[in-house]
Short mmCIF file of C-alpha atoms and ligand atoms in Angstrom, two decimals:
data_model
loop_
_atom_site.label_atom_id
_atom_site.label_comp_id
_atom_site.label_asym_id
_atom_site.label_seq_id
_atom_site.Cartn_x
_atom_site.Cartn_y
_atom_site.Cartn_z
CA MET O 197 140.90 95.07 130.79
CA LEU O 198 140.90 92.05 132.64
CA LYS O 199 139.17 88.71 131.10
CA GLU O 200 136.97 88.50 134.38
CA ALA O 201 135.56 92.23 133.50
CA GLU O 202 135.58 91.65 130.16
CA GLU O 203 133.10 88.97 130.66
CA ALA O 204 131.35 90.30 133.86
CA GLN O 205 130.86 93.24 130.79
CA GLY O 206 129.58 90.54 128.12
CA HIS O 207 131.38 89.67 125.02
CA LYS O 208 129.91 92.22 121.70
CA LEU O 209 129.28 90.28 118.21
CA LYS O 210 132.07 91.71 116.56
CA ILE O 211 130.80 92.56 112.98
CA VAL O 212 132.35 93.18 109.14
CA VAL O 213 129.77 94.22 106.69
CA CYS O 214 130.64 93.54 103.06
CA VAL O 215 128.71 96.14 100.40
CA SER O 216 128.83 97.23 97.08
CA GLY O 217 126.50 100.13 96.55
CA GLY O 218 123.87 102.46 98.64
CA GLY O 219 124.38 100.60 102.17
CA THR O 220 120.62 100.69 103.24
CA ASN O 221 120.78 97.65 104.98
CA LEU O 222 124.07 98.54 106.45
CA GLN O 223 121.96 101.52 107.73
CA ALA O 224 119.79 99.49 109.08
CA ILE O 225 121.89 97.29 111.00
CA ILE O 226 123.83 100.39 112.00
CA ASP O 227 120.30 102.58 113.13
CA GLY O 228 119.56 98.92 115.00
CA ILE O 229 122.50 99.07 117.05
CA SER O 230 122.30 102.25 118.19
CA ASN O 231 118.51 101.80 118.87
CA ASN O 232 118.88 98.64 120.51
CA THR O 233 116.96 96.68 118.26
CA ILE O 234 120.20 94.73 118.13
CA THR O 235 122.38 93.90 121.28
CA ASN O 236 125.67 92.55 122.34
CA ALA O 237 126.79 93.93 118.74
CA GLU O 238 128.97 96.51 117.12
CA ILE O 239 130.54 96.86 113.28
CA ILE O 240 134.18 96.79 113.49
CA ARG O 241 135.00 97.32 110.10
CA VAL O 242 133.36 98.30 106.58
CA ILE O 243 134.43 96.17 103.58
CA SER O 244 133.67 97.64 100.00
CA ASN O 245 134.79 96.66 96.38
CA ASN O 246 133.35 99.79 95.20
CA LYS O 247 135.51 103.12 95.89
CA THR O 248 132.17 105.27 95.11
CA ALA O 249 129.28 103.15 96.70
CA TYR O 250 127.55 105.21 99.18
CA ALA O 251 127.84 102.34 102.26
CA LEU O 252 131.64 104.46 102.48
CA GLU O 253 130.02 107.35 103.65
CA ARG O 254 127.44 105.81 105.79
CA ALA O 255 130.36 103.91 107.85
CA ALA O 256 132.31 107.00 107.58
CA LYS O 257 129.72 109.26 109.14
CA HIS O 258 129.53 106.92 112.29
CA GLY O 259 133.23 106.34 112.50
CA ILE O 260 133.11 103.13 111.51
CA PRO O 261 136.31 101.89 110.03
CA SER O 262 136.17 101.06 106.03
CA VAL O 263 138.91 99.37 103.48
CA CYS O 264 137.86 99.30 99.71
CA ILE O 265 139.25 96.14 98.43
CA ARG O 266 138.94 96.64 94.27
CA PRO O 267 139.77 93.64 91.91
CA LYS O 268 141.18 95.94 89.44
CA ASP O 269 143.70 96.66 91.98
CA PHE O 270 145.28 93.05 91.92
CA MET O 271 146.96 91.48 89.36
CA ASP O 272 143.97 88.38 89.00
CA ARG O 273 141.46 87.35 91.39
CA GLU O 274 143.20 84.40 92.99
CA GLN O 275 145.19 88.07 94.72
CA PHE O 276 142.19 89.93 94.54
CA ASN O 277 140.50 86.82 97.06
CA GLN O 278 143.75 86.79 99.54
CA ALA O 279 143.48 90.67 100.24
CA LEU O 280 140.21 90.13 100.97
CA LEU O 281 140.45 87.29 102.99
CA HIS O 282 143.50 88.73 104.78
CA ALA O 283 140.91 92.43 105.35
CA VAL O 284 138.46 89.74 107.21
CA GLN O 285 141.09 87.76 109.24
CA GLU O 286 143.21 91.16 110.30
CA SER O 287 139.17 92.20 111.73
CA GLU O 288 138.97 89.10 113.83
CA PRO O 289 134.76 89.04 113.28
CA ASP O 290 133.15 86.85 115.06
CA LEU O 291 129.76 87.50 112.33
CA ILE O 292 130.00 88.78 108.53
CA VAL O 293 127.23 90.54 106.94
CA LEU O 294 126.83 90.53 102.98
CA ALA O 295 124.97 93.64 102.82
CA GLY O 296 124.44 93.61 99.11
CA PHE O 297 128.01 92.94 98.18
CA LEU O 298 128.05 91.60 94.77
CA VAL O 299 131.87 89.46 95.23
CA VAL O 300 131.74 86.27 94.76
CA ILE O 301 132.93 85.24 98.16
CA PRO O 302 136.31 83.22 97.94
CA GLN O 303 135.74 79.52 99.07
CA GLU O 304 138.70 79.90 101.51
CA ILE O 305 136.82 82.39 103.62
CA ILE O 306 133.79 80.32 103.49
CA HIS O 307 135.64 77.37 104.77
CA ALA O 308 137.26 79.98 107.55
CA TYR O 309 133.82 81.28 108.63
CA GLN O 310 131.35 78.31 108.72
CA ASN O 311 128.04 79.29 110.38
CA ARG O 312 129.22 82.82 110.21
CA ILE O 313 128.51 84.60 107.57
CA ILE O 314 124.72 85.97 106.93
CA ASN O 315 123.84 87.59 103.57
CA ILE O 316 120.44 88.96 102.61
CA HIS O 317 118.93 88.18 99.20
CA PRO O 318 115.92 90.40 97.83
CA SER O 319 113.46 86.94 96.81
CA LEU O 320 111.90 84.37 98.67
CA ILE O 321 114.39 81.54 98.42
CA PRO O 322 114.57 78.86 96.55
CA SER O 323 112.44 81.38 94.07
CA PHE O 324 114.52 83.94 91.75
CA CYS O 325 117.95 82.98 93.62
CA GLY O 326 121.58 81.84 92.54
CA THR O 327 123.99 82.56 89.72
CA GLY O 328 122.67 85.88 88.13
CA TYR O 329 119.93 86.59 90.73
CA TYR O 330 121.11 89.49 91.51
CA GLY O 331 120.16 93.70 92.60
CA ILE O 332 117.46 94.57 90.58
CA LYS O 333 117.88 91.51 88.13
CA VAL O 334 116.01 89.80 90.67
CA HIS O 335 113.18 92.06 90.79
CA GLU O 336 112.97 92.38 86.99
CA LYS O 337 112.68 88.19 86.67
CA ALA O 338 109.59 88.52 89.76
CA LEU O 339 108.07 90.88 87.76
CA GLU O 340 108.06 88.46 84.66
CA ARG O 341 107.43 85.04 85.71
CA GLY O 342 103.67 87.97 86.83
CA VAL O 343 104.10 86.19 90.85
CA LYS O 344 101.79 88.08 92.97
CA VAL O 345 104.17 87.90 96.24
CA THR O 346 107.93 88.05 96.81
CA GLY O 347 109.99 88.74 99.50
CA ALA O 348 113.37 88.88 101.45
CA THR O 349 115.64 86.07 102.94
CA VAL O 350 118.45 85.91 105.30
CA HIS O 351 120.10 83.44 104.60
CA PHE O 352 123.62 81.23 106.33
CA VAL O 353 126.08 81.00 103.29
CA ASP O 354 127.74 77.80 102.38
CA GLU O 355 129.73 77.23 98.68
CA GLY O 356 126.58 77.13 96.79
CA THR O 357 125.25 80.29 95.36
CA ASP O 358 122.29 81.32 97.83
CA THR O 359 121.78 77.50 99.31
CA GLY O 360 122.70 78.09 102.70
CA PRO O 361 120.50 77.61 105.46
CA ILE O 362 118.08 79.90 105.98
CA ILE O 363 117.59 82.14 108.79
CA LEU O 364 114.16 84.47 108.75
CA GLN O 365 112.39 85.25 105.27
CA LYS O 366 109.27 87.73 104.92
CA ALA O 367 106.83 87.99 102.16
CA VAL O 368 105.91 91.40 100.37
CA GLU O 369 103.25 91.68 97.33
CA VAL O 370 103.94 93.10 94.28
CA GLU O 371 101.08 95.33 93.26
CA GLU O 372 99.88 96.80 90.07
CA GLY O 373 102.28 98.85 88.19
CA ASP O 374 105.54 97.62 89.80
CA THR O 375 108.60 98.60 88.33
CA PRO O 376 111.56 96.94 89.23
CA GLU O 377 112.91 99.66 90.79
CA ILE O 378 109.09 100.40 92.90
CA LEU O 379 109.22 96.48 93.90
CA GLN O 380 112.68 96.44 94.77
CA LYS O 381 112.20 99.96 97.12
CA ARG O 382 108.45 98.13 98.81
CA VAL O 383 110.91 95.09 99.54
CA MET O 384 113.66 96.85 100.88
CA GLU O 385 111.46 98.62 102.88
CA GLN O 386 109.10 96.15 104.34
CA ALA O 387 111.47 92.99 104.33
CA GLU O 388 115.00 93.37 104.01
CA TRP O 389 115.59 96.40 106.67
CA GLU O 390 113.84 94.48 109.24
CA LEU O 391 115.12 90.40 108.72
CA LEU O 392 118.67 92.00 108.54
CA PRO O 393 118.84 93.55 112.01
CA LYS O 394 116.98 90.84 113.58
CA ALA O 395 119.01 87.90 112.28
CA ILE O 396 122.36 89.53 113.75
CA ASP O 397 120.37 90.45 117.18
CA SER O 398 119.91 86.85 117.22
CA ILE O 399 123.01 85.65 116.16
CA ALA O 400 124.63 87.95 118.68
CA ASN O 401 122.08 87.04 121.38
CA GLY O 402 122.75 83.00 120.76
CA ARG O 403 119.26 82.06 119.46
CA LEU O 404 120.48 80.50 116.96
CA THR O 405 121.95 77.56 116.81
CA VAL O 406 122.62 75.24 112.95
CA GLU O 407 121.46 71.49 112.81
CA ASN O 408 121.83 69.85 109.87
CA GLY O 409 121.68 72.22 107.03
CA LYS O 410 118.79 73.87 109.12
CA VAL O 411 118.09 76.73 111.54
CA ARG O 412 117.08 76.60 114.68
CA ILE O 413 115.83 79.18 116.50
CA GLN O 414 115.39 79.36 120.57
CA GLY O 415 111.59 79.10 121.24
CA GLY O 416 110.77 78.82 117.93
CA LYS O 417 110.00 82.18 116.70
CA LEU O 418 111.94 84.97 116.28
C1 GRF E 696 119.55 94.88 98.39
O1 GRF E 696 118.73 94.33 97.96
C2 GRF E 696 119.96 93.03 99.04
O2 GRF E 696 119.19 92.43 99.60
C3 GRF E 696 120.96 93.04 97.66
O3 GRF E 696 121.46 94.44 97.22
C4 GRF E 696 120.90 95.15 97.78
C5 GRF E 696 121.58 96.05 98.51
O4 GRF E 696 121.12 97.73 99.02
N1 GRF E 696 121.66 91.80 97.61
P1 GRF E 696 121.96 98.56 100.11
O5 GRF E 696 123.51 98.30 99.63
O6 GRF E 696 122.02 97.60 101.15
O7 GRF E 696 121.02 99.72 99.84
#
């Protein structure tokens, strides 16, 4: 297609989604694109580090190409990191979305894609985040501490663990009798599945900038 024609149609944000498990956040992105909550974006590839991740079936059902890259298929971590970098680079994404990806992102990828990698974390950062706080553990710790409110955060990924510029947060109430599993489900339903599509839509439509380590939203609010 001619460059002018492409520009006239508008450039769609090309997204690579990295997953490890159920893929409900991947599903929220797929649904957001199909119901136009997310515009100007397309998922071009799903990368999983786990062959049995249900997220891979979700990708297949929607005709999204996927690839599985597992640490155990490589001699050492460095080779796995290189394979991951290669899988990302050959897709030429505009944005990488970590949607429940349980792999520590190699520094090389972080440097190559500054302010172009986002992550969803199931707490209100800076609470219950950092090394060791992932998946169900986050909710276990929140209940152990007895907080009355928790939530989710979408943020850009930098060199640290859960330390990058915050894009969006939403609070979710803890209820009497919550187990980690019940709380995890409520945080997903009430916060994660809403925040992640919203953040992607804002990036795809140029409404976010990062200045001095902080996210600025055009118009002040999403
Ligand atoms: C979500 O709670 C996400 O916040 C966390 O891992 C979980 C992934 O769930 N990082 P899913 O695979 O998207 O269903």
